[in-house]
Structure formats: C-alpha cells, structure tokens
Amino acid sequence: MLTVDWKTANPDAVRTFKAFLDAHADWFSSAPKAADSPLTVRRLTVCLSGEEGAKAAYDALVPPGGTYRAFRDRVYGAGLPLFDDVKS
C-alpha cells in the first residue's frame, strides 16, 4: 500500500502523477472506471488522501471506461456528516 497525502490541488501536479502511474501500469493495482469494477491487484495499491481537489482532479482525468491506478479515501468524522450506513 502506498498512500499519497495530497497537499495541493495543482492540476499540473495531478496530471504528472497520473502520467507516472500510467507509464508504470504493471506496478499498480487497477480497476476500470465503470459500474462493474473488479480490482486487479499488483505490487502496489495507491490510496489518495489529503486535498479533496486533487482527488477530484485525478478522478476527472480518468474517462468513463478508463483505468484507475489510484483510489481515493473516504473520510468519516472530522466535522463532516457521518454516514448512517457505511456500505453506502
């Protein structure tokens, strides 16, 4: 597991990071951006935490049907509304 704790939402930084992941696709776990998205496990699974803008920018760079090579966290608490059902 590799956790990337974003401190910036700079679009150039996010694009460069995604380009690195795509250039080394065989290193990173992946899943398609689709309703049915099975995880293909590889050497490293990348978890994105920190700046919400960076996580949203990464998500926007992956087109429908494209491939995620990094996965955003979901924050519970920290002043945010709690989810009644953690499955949602």
Coordinates of C-alpha atoms in Angstrom, one line a residue:
M1 CA 0.0 0.0 0.0
L2 CA 1.3 3.4 -1.0
T3 CA -0.6 6.4 0.5
V4 CA -0.2 9.7 -1.3
D5 CA -1.3 12.5 1.0
W6 CA -2.0 15.4 -1.4
K7 CA -1.2 18.9 -0.1
T8 CA -2.1 20.7 -3.3
A9 CA -4.8 20.5 -5.9
N10 CA -2.5 21.9 -8.6
P11 CA -3.8 20.4 -11.9
D12 CA -0.3 20.1 -13.3
A13 CA 0.9 18.0 -10.3
V14 CA -2.1 15.7 -10.6
R15 CA -1.6 15.2 -14.4
T16 CA 2.1 14.5 -13.8
F17 CA 1.2 12.0 -11.1
K18 CA -1.4 10.2 -13.3
A19 CA 1.1 10.1 -16.2
F20 CA 3.6 8.4 -13.9
L21 CA 1.1 5.8 -12.8
D22 CA 0.1 5.2 -16.4
A23 CA 3.7 4.9 -17.6
H24 CA 4.3 2.1 -14.9
A25 CA 0.9 0.4 -15.2
D26 CA 2.3 -3.0 -14.4
W27 CA 3.4 -1.8 -10.9
F28 CA 0.0 -0.5 -9.6
S29 CA -3.3 -2.2 -8.8
S30 CA -6.1 -1.1 -11.1
A31 CA -9.8 -1.1 -11.7
P32 CA -11.9 0.2 -14.6
K33 CA -14.0 3.3 -14.1
A34 CA -17.3 1.5 -14.6
A35 CA -20.3 0.2 -12.7
D36 CA -18.6 -3.3 -12.6
S37 CA -15.1 -2.5 -11.5
P38 CA -13.1 -5.5 -10.3
L39 CA -9.7 -4.8 -8.7
T40 CA -6.6 -6.2 -10.4
V41 CA -4.1 -6.5 -7.6
R42 CA -0.4 -5.7 -8.4
R43 CA 2.7 -4.9 -6.4
L44 CA 1.4 -1.5 -5.1
T45 CA -2.1 -0.3 -4.3
V46 CA -2.2 3.5 -4.3
C47 CA -4.5 5.3 -1.8
L48 CA -5.1 9.0 -2.3
S49 CA -5.7 11.1 0.8
G50 CA -5.5 14.7 1.7
E51 CA -6.6 17.5 -0.6
E52 CA -10.1 16.8 -1.9
G53 CA -9.4 18.9 -5.0
A54 CA -6.5 16.7 -6.0
K55 CA -8.6 13.6 -5.6
A56 CA -11.4 15.1 -7.7
A57 CA -8.9 16.2 -10.3
Y58 CA -7.5 12.7 -10.6
D59 CA -11.0 11.2 -10.9
A60 CA -11.8 13.8 -13.7
L61 CA -8.7 12.7 -15.6
V62 CA -9.9 9.1 -15.8
P63 CA -12.5 8.9 -18.5
P64 CA -15.5 6.6 -18.2
G65 CA -14.3 3.1 -19.1
G66 CA -10.7 4.2 -18.3
T67 CA -8.5 2.7 -15.7
Y68 CA -8.0 3.8 -12.1
R69 CA -4.5 3.2 -10.7
A70 CA -5.1 5.1 -7.5
F71 CA -8.1 5.1 -5.2
R72 CA -9.4 7.9 -3.1
D73 CA -10.1 7.6 0.6
R74 CA -13.4 8.3 2.3
V75 CA -13.2 10.4 5.4
Y76 CA -15.6 9.8 8.3
G77 CA -16.0 12.4 11.0
A78 CA -13.6 15.3 11.1
G79 CA -16.6 17.7 11.1
L80 CA -18.2 16.0 8.1
P81 CA -21.6 14.4 8.3
L82 CA -21.4 10.8 9.3
F83 CA -22.9 8.1 7.1
D84 CA -25.7 6.1 8.7
D85 CA -24.8 3.0 6.7
V86 CA -21.1 2.5 6.0
K87 CA -21.9 0.3 3.0
S88 CA -23.1 3.4 1.1

